[in-house]
Amino acid sequence: MKVKFSVLVEIKNYNYISDPIWAAFLNSKTGDTHEKRKERNVSKPLMIGCGLLMVTMLAFSGLLFPHILYFLGTGTLLYFVFLSGILFLLSVAIMLINVPVQTFIQRHTPDEYMSRMFSIVGMITKGGMPFGELVYGIMLDKAPVHWVMSAVSVLLLLISVTFLSSLLKTSDFL
């Protein structure tokens, strides 16, 4: 048992050493330098993330309708797989949105204001959570969950389309 564990530890430690070497080798072969990566635009992943967010929110709200729940079954493996897949794609979409936005903020904020800017952004995003929970709670008291999520998905769709159309018009984010 000890031998197997020590072999696994050695393999794990070897990966810590070899992975950066392989990454440097692959970057040197593709000509992808730090300067080139730094100058890339961030709008493409942002647009992909917004599109994926719209699709996954519509799919998530669709999974909550009673006819879909009856068809798939609430406690079945099929429903779990669909729900897990949609939530995974939703997490990917959020990551594809957050990273370009943080990159944009870092590029366009002077160094002396960087900590203030990120503390304000963090306060808005984390402080908005209780407000969102309050709004969802009030809405869910008055309407079924599938209608609330459908309305939120349509609202998110409209906001995303408006944002993406304004993003395509301006070159400031590109």
PDB file of C-alpha atoms in Angstrom:
ATOM      1  CA  MET A   1       0.000   0.000   0.000  1.00  0.00           C
ATOM      2  CA  LYS A   2       2.804   2.443   0.842  1.00  0.00           C
ATOM      3  CA  VAL A   3       4.608   1.668  -2.388  1.00  0.00           C
ATOM      4  CA  LYS A   4       1.548   2.456  -4.491  1.00  0.00           C
ATOM      5  CA  PHE A   5       0.972   5.730  -2.657  1.00  0.00           C
ATOM      6  CA  SER A   6       4.604   6.809  -3.027  1.00  0.00           C
ATOM      7  CA  VAL A   7       4.491   6.040  -6.753  1.00  0.00           C
ATOM      8  CA  LEU A   8       1.393   8.221  -7.085  1.00  0.00           C
ATOM      9  CA  VAL A   9       3.079  11.032  -5.171  1.00  0.00           C
ATOM     10  CA  GLU A  10       6.135  10.793  -7.429  1.00  0.00           C
ATOM     11  CA  ILE A  11       3.966  10.858 -10.565  1.00  0.00           C
ATOM     12  CA  LYS A  12       2.073  13.855  -9.208  1.00  0.00           C
ATOM     13  CA  ASN A  13       5.334  15.676  -8.427  1.00  0.00           C
ATOM     14  CA  TYR A  14       6.687  14.822 -11.870  1.00  0.00           C
ATOM     15  CA  ASN A  15       3.662  16.508 -13.450  1.00  0.00           C
ATOM     16  CA  TYR A  16       4.375  19.681 -11.484  1.00  0.00           C
ATOM     17  CA  ILE A  17       7.816  19.761 -13.090  1.00  0.00           C
ATOM     18  CA  SER A  18       6.984  18.565 -16.594  1.00  0.00           C
ATOM     19  CA  ASP A  19       3.778  20.528 -17.260  1.00  0.00           C
ATOM     20  CA  PRO A  20       5.406  23.988 -17.382  1.00  0.00           C
ATOM     21  CA  ILE A  21       8.153  22.587 -19.620  1.00  0.00           C
ATOM     22  CA  TRP A  22       5.587  21.158 -22.051  1.00  0.00           C
ATOM     23  CA  ALA A  23       3.597  24.406 -21.997  1.00  0.00           C
ATOM     24  CA  ALA A  24       6.714  26.446 -22.796  1.00  0.00           C
ATOM     25  CA  PHE A  25       7.631  24.021 -25.574  1.00  0.00           C
ATOM     26  CA  LEU A  26       4.181  24.175 -27.167  1.00  0.00           C
ATOM     27  CA  ASN A  27       4.091  27.970 -26.926  1.00  0.00           C
ATOM     28  CA  SER A  28       7.490  28.224 -28.585  1.00  0.00           C
ATOM     29  CA  LYS A  29       6.364  25.975 -31.451  1.00  0.00           C
ATOM     30  CA  THR A  30       3.148  27.911 -32.086  1.00  0.00           C
ATOM     31  CA  GLY A  31       4.843  31.291 -31.768  1.00  0.00           C
ATOM     32  CA  ASP A  32       2.377  32.300 -29.077  1.00  0.00           C
ATOM     33  CA  THR A  33       4.293  34.674 -26.834  1.00  0.00           C
ATOM     34  CA  HIS A  34       3.158  36.541 -23.762  1.00  0.00           C
ATOM     35  CA  GLU A  35       3.086  39.812 -25.690  1.00  0.00           C
ATOM     36  CA  LYS A  36       0.792  38.344 -28.351  1.00  0.00           C
ATOM     37  CA  ARG A  37      -1.562  36.883 -25.753  1.00  0.00           C
ATOM     38  CA  LYS A  38      -1.614  40.195 -23.908  1.00  0.00           C
ATOM     39  CA  GLU A  39      -2.747  42.098 -26.983  1.00  0.00           C
ATOM     40  CA  ARG A  40      -5.563  39.736 -27.937  1.00  0.00           C
ATOM     41  CA  ASN A  41      -9.049  41.068 -27.788  1.00  0.00           C
ATOM     42  CA  VAL A  42     -11.409  39.798 -25.145  1.00  0.00           C
ATOM     43  CA  SER A  43     -14.660  40.264 -27.014  1.00  0.00           C
ATOM     44  CA  LYS A  44     -14.805  36.805 -28.624  1.00  0.00           C
ATOM     45  CA  PRO A  45     -14.998  34.787 -25.372  1.00  0.00           C
ATOM     46  CA  LEU A  46     -17.393  37.391 -23.978  1.00  0.00           C
ATOM     47  CA  MET A  47     -19.753  36.977 -26.928  1.00  0.00           C
ATOM     48  CA  ILE A  48     -19.496  33.186 -26.728  1.00  0.00           C
ATOM     49  CA  GLY A  49     -20.212  33.360 -22.990  1.00  0.00           C
ATOM     50  CA  CYS A  50     -23.249  35.616 -23.475  1.00  0.00           C
ATOM     51  CA  GLY A  51     -24.622  33.336 -26.178  1.00  0.00           C
ATOM     52  CA  LEU A  52     -24.052  30.252 -24.045  1.00  0.00           C
ATOM     53  CA  LEU A  53     -25.648  31.993 -21.062  1.00  0.00           C
ATOM     54  CA  MET A  54     -28.778  32.774 -23.088  1.00  0.00           C
ATOM     55  CA  VAL A  55     -29.093  29.205 -24.365  1.00  0.00           C
ATOM     56  CA  THR A  56     -28.471  27.560 -20.993  1.00  0.00           C
ATOM     57  CA  MET A  57     -30.904  29.835 -19.143  1.00  0.00           C
ATOM     58  CA  LEU A  58     -33.627  29.044 -21.676  1.00  0.00           C
ATOM     59  CA  ALA A  59     -32.841  25.325 -21.389  1.00  0.00           C
ATOM     60  CA  PHE A  60     -32.829  25.520 -17.578  1.00  0.00           C
ATOM     61  CA  SER A  61     -36.201  27.256 -17.493  1.00  0.00           C
ATOM     62  CA  GLY A  62     -37.517  24.678 -19.961  1.00  0.00           C
ATOM     63  CA  LEU A  63     -36.484  21.847 -17.639  1.00  0.00           C
ATOM     64  CA  LEU A  64     -38.670  23.300 -14.885  1.00  0.00           C
ATOM     65  CA  PHE A  65     -41.969  23.085 -16.766  1.00  0.00           C
ATOM     66  CA  PRO A  66     -44.355  20.436 -15.387  1.00  0.00           C
ATOM     67  CA  HIS A  67     -44.758  18.612 -18.728  1.00  0.00           C
ATOM     68  CA  ILE A  68     -40.995  18.243 -19.093  1.00  0.00           C
ATOM     69  CA  LEU A  69     -40.725  17.101 -15.478  1.00  0.00           C
ATOM     70  CA  TYR A  70     -43.454  14.529 -16.092  1.00  0.00           C
ATOM     71  CA  PHE A  71     -41.817  13.330 -19.315  1.00  0.00           C
ATOM     72  CA  LEU A  72     -38.285  13.015 -17.893  1.00  0.00           C
ATOM     73  CA  GLY A  73     -39.291  12.099 -14.347  1.00  0.00           C
ATOM     74  CA  THR A  74     -38.120  14.092 -11.351  1.00  0.00           C
ATOM     75  CA  GLY A  75     -36.009  11.440  -9.670  1.00  0.00           C
ATOM     76  CA  THR A  76     -34.546   9.785 -12.746  1.00  0.00           C
ATOM     77  CA  LEU A  77     -30.983   9.578 -13.908  1.00  0.00           C
ATOM     78  CA  LEU A  78     -31.961  11.177 -17.227  1.00  0.00           C
ATOM     79  CA  TYR A  79     -33.255  14.325 -15.506  1.00  0.00           C
ATOM     80  CA  PHE A  80     -30.132  14.457 -13.345  1.00  0.00           C
ATOM     81  CA  VAL A  81     -27.889  14.201 -16.418  1.00  0.00           C
ATOM     82  CA  PHE A  82     -29.787  16.964 -18.242  1.00  0.00           C
ATOM     83  CA  LEU A  83     -29.772  19.224 -15.189  1.00  0.00           C
ATOM     84  CA  SER A  84     -26.077  18.575 -14.479  1.00  0.00           C
ATOM     85  CA  GLY A  85     -25.147  19.264 -18.097  1.00  0.00           C
ATOM     86  CA  ILE A  86     -27.080  22.520 -18.177  1.00  0.00           C
ATOM     87  CA  LEU A  87     -25.610  23.699 -14.872  1.00  0.00           C
ATOM     88  CA  PHE A  88     -22.111  22.805 -16.091  1.00  0.00           C
ATOM     89  CA  LEU A  89     -22.649  24.831 -19.276  1.00  0.00           C
ATOM     90  CA  LEU A  90     -24.031  27.676 -17.173  1.00  0.00           C
ATOM     91  CA  SER A  91     -20.831  27.666 -15.094  1.00  0.00           C
ATOM     92  CA  VAL A  92     -18.734  27.721 -18.271  1.00  0.00           C
ATOM     93  CA  ALA A  93     -20.790  30.650 -19.589  1.00  0.00           C
ATOM     94  CA  ILE A  94     -20.293  32.609 -16.370  1.00  0.00           C
ATOM     95  CA  MET A  95     -16.551  31.961 -16.535  1.00  0.00           C
ATOM     96  CA  LEU A  96     -16.442  33.076 -20.183  1.00  0.00           C
ATOM     97  CA  ILE A  97     -18.138  36.319 -19.161  1.00  0.00           C
ATOM     98  CA  ASN A  98     -16.260  37.059 -15.915  1.00  0.00           C
ATOM     99  CA  VAL A  99     -12.727  36.604 -17.258  1.00  0.00           C
ATOM    100  CA  PRO A 100     -13.036  39.076 -20.187  1.00  0.00           C
ATOM    101  CA  VAL A 101     -14.804  41.631 -18.000  1.00  0.00           C
ATOM    102  CA  GLN A 102     -12.062  41.407 -15.353  1.00  0.00           C
ATOM    103  CA  THR A 103      -9.447  41.671 -18.117  1.00  0.00           C
ATOM    104  CA  PHE A 104     -11.135  44.766 -19.520  1.00  0.00           C
ATOM    105  CA  ILE A 105     -11.227  46.369 -16.075  1.00  0.00           C
ATOM    106  CA  GLN A 106      -7.534  45.595 -15.503  1.00  0.00           C
ATOM    107  CA  ARG A 107      -6.498  47.021 -18.868  1.00  0.00           C
ATOM    108  CA  HIS A 108      -8.434  50.266 -18.547  1.00  0.00           C
ATOM    109  CA  THR A 109      -7.929  51.086 -14.862  1.00  0.00           C
ATOM    110  CA  PRO A 110      -4.827  53.001 -13.770  1.00  0.00           C
ATOM    111  CA  ASP A 111      -2.595  51.074 -11.376  1.00  0.00           C
ATOM    112  CA  GLU A 112      -3.195  53.426  -8.461  1.00  0.00           C
ATOM    113  CA  TYR A 113      -6.978  52.818  -8.659  1.00  0.00           C
ATOM    114  CA  MET A 114      -6.872  49.061  -9.324  1.00  0.00           C
ATOM    115  CA  SER A 115      -7.534  47.918  -5.734  1.00  0.00           C
ATOM    116  CA  ARG A 116     -10.357  50.429  -5.301  1.00  0.00           C
ATOM    117  CA  MET A 117     -11.949  49.389  -8.554  1.00  0.00           C
ATOM    118  CA  PHE A 118     -11.866  45.679  -7.777  1.00  0.00           C
ATOM    119  CA  SER A 119     -13.180  46.232  -4.257  1.00  0.00           C
ATOM    120  CA  ILE A 120     -16.124  48.195  -5.692  1.00  0.00           C
ATOM    121  CA  VAL A 121     -16.796  45.515  -8.321  1.00  0.00           C
ATOM    122  CA  GLY A 122     -16.589  42.799  -5.659  1.00  0.00           C
ATOM    123  CA  MET A 123     -18.886  44.729  -3.346  1.00  0.00           C
ATOM    124  CA  ILE A 124     -21.469  45.199  -6.103  1.00  0.00           C
ATOM    125  CA  THR A 125     -21.397  41.559  -7.216  1.00  0.00           C
ATOM    126  CA  LYS A 126     -21.361  40.037  -3.734  1.00  0.00           C
ATOM    127  CA  GLY A 127     -23.659  42.657  -2.234  1.00  0.00           C
ATOM    128  CA  GLY A 128     -26.198  42.169  -5.005  1.00  0.00           C
ATOM    129  CA  MET A 129     -26.720  38.518  -4.087  1.00  0.00           C
ATOM    130  CA  PRO A 130     -28.986  39.121  -1.061  1.00  0.00           C
ATOM    131  CA  PHE A 131     -31.009  41.629  -3.092  1.00  0.00           C
ATOM    132  CA  GLY A 132     -31.433  39.063  -5.883  1.00  0.00           C
ATOM    133  CA  GLU A 133     -32.478  36.413  -3.379  1.00  0.00           C
ATOM    134  CA  LEU A 134     -35.054  38.805  -1.945  1.00  0.00           C
ATOM    135  CA  VAL A 135     -36.486  39.558  -5.389  1.00  0.00           C
ATOM    136  CA  TYR A 136     -36.594  35.857  -6.319  1.00  0.00           C
ATOM    137  CA  GLY A 137     -38.281  35.036  -3.005  1.00  0.00           C
ATOM    138  CA  ILE A 138     -41.007  37.622  -3.556  1.00  0.00           C
ATOM    139  CA  MET A 139     -41.537  36.479  -7.146  1.00  0.00           C
ATOM    140  CA  LEU A 140     -41.650  32.787  -6.198  1.00  0.00           C
ATOM    141  CA  ASP A 141     -44.283  33.504  -3.546  1.00  0.00           C
ATOM    142  CA  LYS A 142     -46.551  34.929  -6.229  1.00  0.00           C
ATOM    143  CA  ALA A 143     -45.886  32.692  -9.276  1.00  0.00           C
ATOM    144  CA  PRO A 144     -44.767  29.115 -10.084  1.00  0.00           C
ATOM    145  CA  VAL A 145     -41.038  28.528 -10.476  1.00  0.00           C
ATOM    146  CA  HIS A 146     -41.192  27.672 -14.183  1.00  0.00           C
ATOM    147  CA  TRP A 147     -42.894  30.988 -15.041  1.00  0.00           C
ATOM    148  CA  VAL A 148     -40.486  32.992 -12.901  1.00  0.00           C
ATOM    149  CA  MET A 149     -37.457  31.351 -14.507  1.00  0.00           C
ATOM    150  CA  SER A 150     -38.958  31.798 -17.975  1.00  0.00           C
ATOM    151  CA  ALA A 151     -39.505  35.504 -17.331  1.00  0.00           C
ATOM    152  CA  VAL A 152     -35.962  35.867 -15.982  1.00  0.00           C
ATOM    153  CA  SER A 153     -34.594  33.992 -19.012  1.00  0.00           C
ATOM    154  CA  VAL A 154     -36.448  36.260 -21.438  1.00  0.00           C
ATOM    155  CA  LEU A 155     -35.253  39.334 -19.534  1.00  0.00           C
ATOM    156  CA  LEU A 156     -31.691  38.009 -19.598  1.00  0.00           C
ATOM    157  CA  LEU A 157     -32.049  37.316 -23.316  1.00  0.00           C
ATOM    158  CA  LEU A 158     -33.138  40.907 -23.990  1.00  0.00           C
ATOM    159  CA  ILE A 159     -30.342  42.363 -21.866  1.00  0.00           C
ATOM    160  CA  SER A 160     -27.723  40.130 -23.511  1.00  0.00           C
ATOM    161  CA  VAL A 161     -28.877  40.951 -27.036  1.00  0.00           C
ATOM    162  CA  THR A 162     -28.828  44.671 -26.229  1.00  0.00           C
ATOM    163  CA  PHE A 163     -25.362  44.368 -24.701  1.00  0.00           C
ATOM    164  CA  LEU A 164     -23.974  42.331 -27.585  1.00  0.00           C
ATOM    165  CA  SER A 165     -25.384  44.693 -30.194  1.00  0.00           C
ATOM    166  CA  SER A 166     -23.798  47.676 -28.438  1.00  0.00           C
ATOM    167  CA  LEU A 167     -20.550  45.715 -28.098  1.00  0.00           C
ATOM    168  CA  LEU A 168     -20.450  45.090 -31.828  1.00  0.00           C
ATOM    169  CA  LYS A 169     -21.010  48.790 -32.545  1.00  0.00           C
ATOM    170  CA  THR A 170     -18.141  50.002 -30.392  1.00  0.00           C
ATOM    171  CA  SER A 171     -14.524  49.030 -30.768  1.00  0.00           C
ATOM    172  CA  ASP A 172     -13.539  50.061 -27.238  1.00  0.00           C
ATOM    173  CA  PHE A 173     -13.933  46.540 -25.885  1.00  0.00           C
ATOM    174  CA  LEU A 174     -12.241  44.856 -28.833  1.00  0.00           C
TER     175      LEU A 174
END
